[in-house]
């Protein structure tokens, strides 16, 4: 039901972001404020531009970045070349995830369009 879906998204967008996603929220707020004049800067996410996918994706990237940093620092940096050699595989897997998520989102969008049309 498209009406219910909209209400669900409004509820989610208006809810507090869970503590586990605080880093993603901070990064999104920073990006949102990047090109704004000082009087228009806010410390919360803009509900009209809110994207649950963006929040999830940024948190996933932050988690991956943290793991990579720990690997790069492990044993005085002895794994740097091994970690660097994994970049193409990590990039490929990330792009595949984004593509799959995008396809699923498009399918959901198409089915809600079919329901309204």
CSV table of C-alpha atoms in Angstrom, one decimal:
chain,number,residue,atom,x,y,z
A,1,UNK,CA,0.0,0.0,0.0
A,2,UNK,CA,1.7,3.2,-1.1
A,3,UNK,CA,0.0,5.3,1.5
A,4,UNK,CA,1.2,3.1,4.3
A,5,UNK,CA,4.7,3.0,2.9
A,6,UNK,CA,4.8,6.8,2.8
A,7,UNK,CA,3.7,7.0,6.4
A,8,UNK,CA,6.3,4.4,7.4
A,9,UNK,CA,9.1,6.5,5.8
A,10,UNK,CA,7.8,9.6,7.5
A,11,UNK,CA,7.8,7.8,10.9
A,12,UNK,CA,11.4,6.5,10.3
A,13,UNK,CA,12.6,9.8,9.1
A,14,UNK,CA,11.2,11.6,12.1
A,15,UNK,CA,12.5,9.0,14.6
A,16,UNK,CA,15.8,9.3,16.5
A,17,UNK,CA,18.7,7.6,14.7
A,18,UNK,CA,20.0,4.6,16.7
A,19,UNK,CA,23.3,5.0,18.6
A,20,UNK,CA,24.9,2.4,16.4
A,21,UNK,CA,24.4,4.7,13.4
A,22,UNK,CA,25.6,7.9,15.0
A,23,UNK,CA,28.7,8.0,12.9
A,24,UNK,CA,26.7,7.8,9.7
A,25,UNK,CA,24.2,10.4,10.9
A,26,UNK,CA,27.1,12.8,11.7
A,27,UNK,CA,28.7,12.2,8.2
A,28,UNK,CA,25.3,12.8,6.5
A,29,UNK,CA,24.7,16.0,8.5
A,30,UNK,CA,28.1,17.2,7.7
A,31,UNK,CA,27.6,16.5,3.9
A,32,UNK,CA,24.1,18.2,4.1
A,33,UNK,CA,25.7,21.4,5.6
A,34,UNK,CA,28.7,21.4,3.4
A,35,UNK,CA,27.6,24.1,1.0
A,36,UNK,CA,25.2,26.1,3.2
A,37,UNK,CA,25.6,29.6,4.6
A,38,UNK,CA,26.3,29.6,8.3
A,39,UNK,CA,22.8,30.7,9.2
A,40,UNK,CA,21.3,27.6,7.4
A,41,UNK,CA,23.5,25.0,9.1
A,42,UNK,CA,21.7,22.4,11.2
A,43,UNK,CA,22.7,19.7,13.5
A,44,UNK,CA,20.0,17.2,12.4
A,45,UNK,CA,19.2,15.4,9.2
A,46,UNK,CA,16.8,17.2,6.8
A,47,UNK,CA,13.7,15.0,6.9
A,48,UNK,CA,12.7,15.9,3.3
A,49,UNK,CA,16.0,14.6,2.0
A,50,UNK,CA,16.2,11.7,4.5
A,51,UNK,CA,17.2,8.3,3.0
A,52,UNK,CA,17.3,5.2,5.1
A,53,UNK,CA,19.5,3.6,2.4
A,54,UNK,CA,22.0,6.5,2.7
A,55,UNK,CA,22.2,6.0,6.5
A,56,UNK,CA,22.7,2.3,6.1
A,57,UNK,CA,25.3,2.7,3.3
A,58,UNK,CA,27.4,5.3,5.1
A,59,UNK,CA,27.4,3.2,8.3
A,60,UNK,CA,28.5,0.2,6.3
A,61,UNK,CA,31.3,2.2,4.7
A,62,UNK,CA,32.4,3.5,8.1
A,63,UNK,CA,32.5,0.0,9.5
A,64,UNK,CA,34.6,-1.2,6.6
A,65,UNK,CA,36.9,1.7,6.8
A,66,UNK,CA,37.5,1.0,10.5
A,67,UNK,CA,38.3,-2.6,9.8
A,68,UNK,CA,40.7,-1.6,7.0
A,69,UNK,CA,42.5,0.9,9.3
A,70,UNK,CA,43.0,-1.7,12.0
A,71,UNK,CA,44.4,-4.1,9.4
A,72,UNK,CA,46.8,-1.4,8.1
A,73,UNK,CA,48.0,-0.7,11.6
A,74,UNK,CA,48.3,-4.4,12.7
A,75,UNK,CA,51.7,-5.5,13.6
A,76,UNK,CA,53.3,-2.2,12.7
A,77,UNK,CA,51.9,-2.1,9.2
A,78,UNK,CA,53.2,-5.5,8.1
A,79,UNK,CA,49.9,-6.2,6.3
A,80,UNK,CA,49.8,-3.0,4.2
A,81,UNK,CA,50.7,-4.6,0.9
A,82,UNK,CA,48.3,-7.5,1.5
A,83,UNK,CA,45.5,-5.1,2.4
A,84,UNK,CA,46.2,-2.9,-0.7
A,85,UNK,CA,46.1,-6.0,-2.9
A,86,UNK,CA,42.5,-6.7,-1.7
A,87,UNK,CA,41.3,-3.2,-2.9
A,88,UNK,CA,40.0,-4.5,-6.3
A,89,UNK,CA,38.0,-7.3,-4.6
A,90,UNK,CA,36.6,-5.0,-1.9
A,91,UNK,CA,35.6,-2.4,-4.5
A,92,UNK,CA,34.0,-5.0,-6.7
A,93,UNK,CA,32.0,-6.5,-3.8
A,94,UNK,CA,30.9,-3.0,-2.7
A,95,UNK,CA,29.7,-2.1,-6.2
A,96,UNK,CA,27.9,-5.4,-6.5
A,97,UNK,CA,26.1,-4.7,-3.1
A,98,UNK,CA,25.1,-1.2,-4.3
A,99,UNK,CA,23.8,-2.6,-7.6
A,100,UNK,CA,21.7,-5.3,-5.8
A,101,UNK,CA,20.3,-2.8,-3.4
A,102,UNK,CA,19.5,-0.4,-6.1
A,103,UNK,CA,17.7,-3.1,-8.1
A,104,UNK,CA,15.7,-4.1,-5.1
A,105,UNK,CA,14.7,-0.5,-4.4
A,106,UNK,CA,13.7,-0.1,-8.1
A,107,UNK,CA,11.6,-3.3,-7.9
A,108,UNK,CA,9.8,-1.9,-4.8
A,109,UNK,CA,9.3,1.4,-6.5
A,110,UNK,CA,7.9,-0.2,-9.6
A,111,UNK,CA,5.5,-2.4,-7.6
A,112,UNK,CA,4.2,0.6,-5.7
A,113,UNK,CA,3.8,2.5,-9.0
A,114,UNK,CA,1.8,-0.5,-10.3
A,115,UNK,CA,-0.4,-0.4,-7.2
A,116,UNK,CA,-1.2,3.3,-7.7
A,117,UNK,CA,-1.6,3.2,-11.5
